[in-house]
Every structure is written in structure tokens, then in C-alpha cells.
Amino acid sequence: AASPDVWKEMEKAAVALAKAVHYTNAGTVEYLYSELDSKFYFLELNPRLQVEHPVTEMITRVNLPAAQLQVAMGLPLYHIPEIRELYGKNRYEEAVA
């Protein structure tokens, strides 16, 4: 399995990719990971929820279809309570835009 540092790098790369293509909704970035050299390689960006999304929901405690709809309605991610909690923020604290 990848180390926490590699997971952080994967997350940063996924965010950079989404920003580069101006993508602002739920999606999945997939990588191939090599345990031999601890490197990851981009495989694909899926601009939809994957069939496995309940696993992500179980781990993150975020209702992904609900969050996807909220983003589609124009609500920024930092205003969604479950997303705020995922990043260690107070669920109801005023978010700064």
C-alpha cells in the first residue's frame, strides 16, 4: 500500500488536474501505483461517481450524490458540512470564501 505521503501527493495531483480542466464536481481520478518504486501514474479521470462510491462514503462519511447535487446547485464545497468535517473544520462554522 502507498504511504500517507504518497496519498497526499496523489491528492495534490488530482486537485491540480481538476483545476487545470476547470472541473468542479464529483469525480474520480485513478492511478496505477508501483510498490517497487513508490510512484503513481495517472490512469484516468472519470467525471462521475464510480460504482464503488459507497466505500468512499463509508470512509469519509460524506454522502457523495448529495454533495454532487449541492455543488451542481452552486454551493461551494467549503459550505457543505460533511466536507468541512472531512478536512477537520467545524461543521457549522462560518466559512470564508
mmCIF file of C-alpha atoms in Angstrom:
data_model
loop_
_atom_site.group_PDB
_atom_site.id
_atom_site.type_symbol
_atom_site.label_atom_id
_atom_site.label_comp_id
_atom_site.label_asym_id
_atom_site.label_seq_id
_atom_site.Cartn_x
_atom_site.Cartn_y
_atom_site.Cartn_z
ATOM 1 C CA ALA A 1 0.000 0.000 0.000
ATOM 2 C CA ALA A 2 1.023 3.576 -0.584
ATOM 3 C CA SER A 3 2.387 5.602 2.323
ATOM 4 C CA PRO A 4 0.464 8.612 3.690
ATOM 5 C CA ASP A 5 2.958 10.889 1.909
ATOM 6 C CA VAL A 6 2.200 9.236 -1.440
ATOM 7 C CA TRP A 7 -1.554 9.551 -0.775
ATOM 8 C CA LYS A 8 -1.054 13.286 -0.192
ATOM 9 C CA GLU A 9 0.857 13.578 -3.468
ATOM 10 C CA MET A 10 -1.930 11.713 -5.283
ATOM 11 C CA GLU A 11 -4.495 14.081 -3.791
ATOM 12 C CA LYS A 12 -2.460 17.133 -4.819
ATOM 13 C CA ALA A 13 -2.086 15.769 -8.356
ATOM 14 C CA ALA A 14 -5.837 15.074 -8.594
ATOM 15 C CA VAL A 15 -6.677 18.593 -7.422
ATOM 16 C CA ALA A 16 -4.182 20.096 -9.883
ATOM 17 C CA LEU A 17 -5.737 18.059 -12.706
ATOM 18 C CA ALA A 18 -9.277 19.141 -11.805
ATOM 19 C CA LYS A 19 -8.183 22.777 -11.647
ATOM 20 C CA ALA A 20 -6.343 22.516 -14.966
ATOM 21 C CA VAL A 21 -9.511 21.386 -16.754
ATOM 22 C CA HIS A 22 -11.839 23.618 -14.664
ATOM 23 C CA TYR A 23 -13.710 20.607 -13.243
ATOM 24 C CA THR A 24 -15.861 21.416 -10.198
ATOM 25 C CA ASN A 25 -17.993 18.385 -9.401
ATOM 26 C CA ALA A 26 -17.704 14.841 -8.084
ATOM 27 C CA GLY A 27 -15.393 12.585 -9.995
ATOM 28 C CA THR A 28 -12.671 10.005 -9.667
ATOM 29 C CA VAL A 29 -9.017 10.251 -10.588
ATOM 30 C CA GLU A 30 -7.468 6.820 -10.962
ATOM 31 C CA TYR A 31 -3.801 5.972 -10.750
ATOM 32 C CA LEU A 32 -1.622 2.919 -11.109
ATOM 33 C CA TYR A 33 0.719 2.556 -8.145
ATOM 34 C CA SER A 34 4.090 0.808 -8.186
ATOM 35 C CA GLU A 35 5.149 -0.528 -4.797
ATOM 36 C CA LEU A 36 8.628 -1.186 -6.173
ATOM 37 C CA ASP A 37 9.473 2.493 -6.540
ATOM 38 C CA SER A 38 6.578 4.104 -4.597
ATOM 39 C CA LYS A 39 5.465 6.011 -7.691
ATOM 40 C CA PHE A 40 1.994 6.540 -9.086
ATOM 41 C CA TYR A 41 0.930 7.002 -12.674
ATOM 42 C CA PHE A 42 -2.199 8.720 -13.966
ATOM 43 C CA LEU A 43 -4.722 6.326 -15.484
ATOM 44 C CA GLU A 44 -7.965 8.266 -15.995
ATOM 45 C CA LEU A 45 -10.335 10.970 -14.797
ATOM 46 C CA ASN A 46 -13.968 9.860 -14.510
ATOM 47 C CA PRO A 47 -16.343 12.841 -14.256
ATOM 48 C CA ARG A 48 -18.956 10.789 -12.449
ATOM 49 C CA LEU A 49 -19.392 8.712 -9.317
ATOM 50 C CA GLN A 50 -17.959 5.222 -9.509
ATOM 51 C CA VAL A 51 -19.980 2.144 -8.647
ATOM 52 C CA GLU A 52 -17.666 1.772 -5.626
ATOM 53 C CA HIS A 53 -18.634 5.195 -4.236
ATOM 54 C CA PRO A 54 -20.321 3.672 -1.143
ATOM 55 C CA VAL A 55 -16.856 2.579 0.023
ATOM 56 C CA THR A 56 -15.652 6.179 -0.199
ATOM 57 C CA GLU A 57 -18.788 7.315 1.621
ATOM 58 C CA MET A 58 -18.146 4.812 4.394
ATOM 59 C CA ILE A 59 -14.555 6.011 4.826
ATOM 60 C CA THR A 60 -15.216 9.751 4.515
ATOM 61 C CA ARG A 61 -18.762 9.914 5.963
ATOM 62 C CA VAL A 62 -19.750 12.122 3.021
ATOM 63 C CA ASN A 63 -22.938 11.449 1.045
ATOM 64 C CA LEU A 64 -21.381 11.821 -2.399
ATOM 65 C CA PRO A 65 -24.566 12.042 -4.524
ATOM 66 C CA ALA A 66 -25.916 14.735 -2.165
ATOM 67 C CA ALA A 67 -22.614 16.652 -2.289
ATOM 68 C CA GLN A 68 -22.568 16.344 -6.088
ATOM 69 C CA LEU A 69 -26.062 17.836 -6.314
ATOM 70 C CA GLN A 70 -25.167 20.637 -3.901
ATOM 71 C CA VAL A 71 -22.120 21.565 -5.987
ATOM 72 C CA ALA A 72 -24.241 21.445 -9.169
ATOM 73 C CA MET A 73 -26.647 23.901 -7.488
ATOM 74 C CA GLY A 74 -23.745 26.284 -6.911
ATOM 75 C CA LEU A 75 -22.921 25.560 -3.256
ATOM 76 C CA PRO A 76 -19.138 25.685 -2.766
ATOM 77 C CA LEU A 77 -17.580 22.579 -1.230
ATOM 78 C CA TYR A 78 -16.410 24.568 1.800
ATOM 79 C CA HIS A 79 -20.069 25.243 2.688
ATOM 80 C CA ILE A 80 -21.027 21.542 2.802
ATOM 81 C CA PRO A 81 -20.884 20.437 6.473
ATOM 82 C CA GLU A 82 -19.669 16.885 5.757
ATOM 83 C CA ILE A 83 -16.868 18.174 3.527
ATOM 84 C CA ARG A 84 -15.842 20.652 6.225
ATOM 85 C CA GLU A 85 -15.654 17.838 8.789
ATOM 86 C CA LEU A 86 -13.627 15.696 6.371
ATOM 87 C CA TYR A 87 -10.978 18.425 6.383
ATOM 88 C CA GLY A 88 -11.060 18.898 10.152
ATOM 89 C CA LYS A 89 -13.139 22.071 10.146
ATOM 90 C CA ASN A 90 -16.124 22.881 12.337
ATOM 91 C CA ARG A 91 -19.275 21.624 10.641
ATOM 92 C CA TYR A 92 -21.249 24.858 11.142
ATOM 93 C CA GLU A 93 -18.536 27.494 11.462
ATOM 94 C CA GLU A 94 -18.781 30.416 9.067
ATOM 95 C CA ALA A 95 -16.735 29.599 6.009
ATOM 96 C CA VAL A 96 -14.634 32.290 4.390
ATOM 97 C CA ALA A 97 -14.993 32.492 0.620
#
